[in-house]
Structure formats: C-alpha cells, structure tokens
Amino acid sequence: PASSALRANFLAAGENVGNAFKATGIAFDQIDSDLDGQATQTAQTLTSLGASLVRINDGLGRTKAGTTAAAQLLDQRDVILDQMSTISEIKVTSDTIGRTSVQLSSGAGVPFVSIGQSNAVRYVRDNAGDVSFQVQEGAGWAKLDPTGGALAGFVEGAQRASAARDAIEAVATKFTTDINTQNRAGYDLNGNAGGDLFMTGTRPTDISIPTSVTFKDIAAAAEDLPGNPGKSRGTRDGGNLAQFNALRLTGLYESNVTSIVTANAAQLKQRSTIAEAQTAIRAGAETAVSTASGVNLDEEAIDLMRFQQAYQASSRAIQVARDTLQTILDIR
C-alpha cells in the first residue's frame, strides 16, 4: 500500500509541476508585453519619420535646386529613407526636385507619405491575441502586410510566441486532464472514489492544487477492499499509483515540451543565419553605392594628406624664393 509519505511527496511534486506551468505562462505574458511595447514604439518612430520627410519635401520645394541647402536636404531625405527601410519594406517615388512619396509593404503598397502629407502608423493586438500594423487612411485604417523590416519581425515574433504558448497550453491541458481522470479511476485513503487533483484558472497554464486537497485525497488504490476477510476499511493496493507513473511515459508531456523548445531554438538559429546574410548583402550594397559614387573615405584621406604635403612643400618653396629675393635686394 502507498504510504502517507509517498502520497505527500506525490502532492508536492504536483504542486511543483503546477508552479512550473504557471511560471511559463507568466513568461509568455512578459514576452507579449515586451513585444507590444517595442512594436508600439517602432510604429511611433515610423510615424515621426514620415512627418520629417514631409518637412524635407516642403524645404526642397522652397530651395533652389543645385544649391548647398538643397544638397543638405537631399542628404537628410536619404537618411530618413534608410531608417524607414529598416522598419518596413518601402516603395519610393521622387519628382524632379527630389520630393519623395512613400508606400509601405509589398505589392501595390499602402500610401504612407505624399509630397505634402504623411499618415500615422499604429500597432494593434486584438482580443484573440493576433497582432497587426495599420496605416491611417482617411477616417479609417488600412492593414499592412509587412514582408520585411522590423514590422515583419514583430508580426512573425508574435505569431511564434502565440504558437509556442498554444503548444505549451495543450501540454498543460492534457496533463491536468489525464491526472484528474486517473485519480477519479481509483480510491483514496478514506475508501472514496478519487476526485480532481488539479484545477485551472483563466489559462490552461494556471494550474494549482486546491487548498482543500490533502495527501489523503490521492486515489492510489486501484480498488477498494473493505469486505475482504482480515482487512479493515482503507486497506487497499497501490495499483492506481502505478498508473500515474505510467502516464509519465504514455502522456509524452516531457518529450512534447522538449520538442517545443527544440523547434523554437531551430527557428531562432535559422533567423539568425538569415539576419547575418542580409547584413552582408546590405554591406555589399553600401560598398557598391560608395564605389559608384566615386567616394572612398580611405582614398580621400590619402589624397588629403598628399595635398597637404604638396601645399607644405609649395609653401616652403615660396618662402625660400622670398628669402632669396630679399637677400638679392639687400645686396649693396
């Protein structure tokens, strides 16, 4: 028969499992909160960049083309467009003086900045937990389907977190259902049919053991034997307790959690590899642009040093010539 100490250990282990599931649920809540905060800030940053681009468009319209002021405005425009491109895939069109319009996302795109107006961008998480980005469109909002940049990363990250949470909650639901079902199949220390050991809260990972449940409520016996000769009520076998142990293997709880963790680790590695490749592509593109524009900082520095040395040499030659001429003039 199962001892009281064994039953107490069983109950303590159950509380530990419940706490572990709770901690995992809280961790997912924190992930969602962090992602929401960062995504909201990014949407605000993109909105701010759009407003800045409109001001540059206005400045270009007031500035004579080909001047230093116009060149500075064009440089500022390019910096803003570069920052936008890290946040979202963009489509850019410019007029003859460099004023720029921008559309966001792939395909036909969603209008974001026109020459004289920019729209707001916002981040939304609905009641079902699905996230999206939207661009203001008149009195309403148009949904974005980002395929690149930080916006796409936030959407995919939210989807991955939601899928992982669903998978963990499925394990938690199966665990509590299986344990409660198995306990109801046996008899407790008082000879009564077992009841539920676990209850859940708002989410499946909110697992706890009610305070009313004690070690006596663990239905360790597979059958009640009060009528057997020489056996008093409460003397039973531990057959149902063995079934609890079998559940650990047949329920696949641990292996399912391991599979979830492994799958997410593989996804993270894949995304890291893609990010490194895209960083290399960007660096190559920047090098190509620099080469095409004929500007190389190293070469410019070397040329500057050469010109400085030539100037110093010329200056010295002029000084020597002046000294020589003065000497000649001083001859009496």
PDB file of C-alpha atoms in Angstrom, residues 46 88-92 101-114 119-121 133-138 140-146:
ATOM      1  CA  LEU A  46       7.891  55.367 -38.363  1.00  0.00           C
ATOM      2  CA  SER A  88       9.364  48.325 -43.230  1.00  0.00           C
ATOM      3  CA  GLU A  89       9.652  47.450 -46.870  1.00  0.00           C
ATOM      4  CA  ILE A  90       9.088  50.720 -48.732  1.00  0.00           C
ATOM      5  CA  LYS A  91       8.414  51.906 -52.267  1.00  0.00           C
ATOM      6  CA  VAL A  92       9.779  55.353 -53.073  1.00  0.00           C
ATOM      7  CA  SER A 101       6.391  59.858 -51.743  1.00  0.00           C
ATOM      8  CA  VAL A 102       6.474  56.535 -49.865  1.00  0.00           C
ATOM      9  CA  GLN A 103       4.308  53.445 -49.842  1.00  0.00           C
ATOM     10  CA  LEU A 104       4.636  50.714 -47.229  1.00  0.00           C
ATOM     11  CA  SER A 105       4.562  46.917 -47.535  1.00  0.00           C
ATOM     12  CA  SER A 106       4.758  44.723 -50.622  1.00  0.00           C
ATOM     13  CA  GLY A 107       2.601  44.514 -53.732  1.00  0.00           C
ATOM     14  CA  ALA A 108       0.760  47.728 -54.536  1.00  0.00           C
ATOM     15  CA  GLY A 109       1.710  49.036 -51.099  1.00  0.00           C
ATOM     16  CA  VAL A 110      -0.221  51.288 -48.742  1.00  0.00           C
ATOM     17  CA  PRO A 111       0.187  55.081 -49.120  1.00  0.00           C
ATOM     18  CA  PHE A 112       2.188  56.484 -46.210  1.00  0.00           C
ATOM     19  CA  VAL A 113       3.855  59.741 -47.282  1.00  0.00           C
ATOM     20  CA  SER A 114       2.853  62.004 -50.127  1.00  0.00           C
ATOM     21  CA  ASN A 119      -0.158  59.320 -42.309  1.00  0.00           C
ATOM     22  CA  ALA A 120       0.114  57.718 -38.885  1.00  0.00           C
ATOM     23  CA  VAL A 121       1.105  54.091 -38.318  1.00  0.00           C
ATOM     24  CA  PHE A 133       0.144  47.140 -38.133  1.00  0.00           C
ATOM     25  CA  GLN A 134      -2.160  49.669 -39.727  1.00  0.00           C
ATOM     26  CA  VAL A 135      -1.743  52.919 -41.664  1.00  0.00           C
ATOM     27  CA  GLN A 136      -4.208  55.753 -41.344  1.00  0.00           C
ATOM     28  CA  GLU A 137      -6.312  56.068 -44.476  1.00  0.00           C
ATOM     29  CA  GLY A 138      -8.739  58.959 -44.401  1.00  0.00           C
ATOM     30  CA  GLY A 140     -10.171  54.715 -41.234  1.00  0.00           C
ATOM     31  CA  TRP A 141      -7.150  52.448 -41.089  1.00  0.00           C
ATOM     32  CA  ALA A 142      -5.641  50.166 -43.743  1.00  0.00           C
ATOM     33  CA  LYS A 143      -3.971  46.936 -42.643  1.00  0.00           C
ATOM     34  CA  LEU A 144      -0.328  46.417 -43.523  1.00  0.00           C
ATOM     35  CA  ASP A 145       1.091  43.046 -44.548  1.00  0.00           C
ATOM     36  CA  PRO A 146       4.804  43.678 -43.931  1.00  0.00           C
TER      37      PRO A 146
END
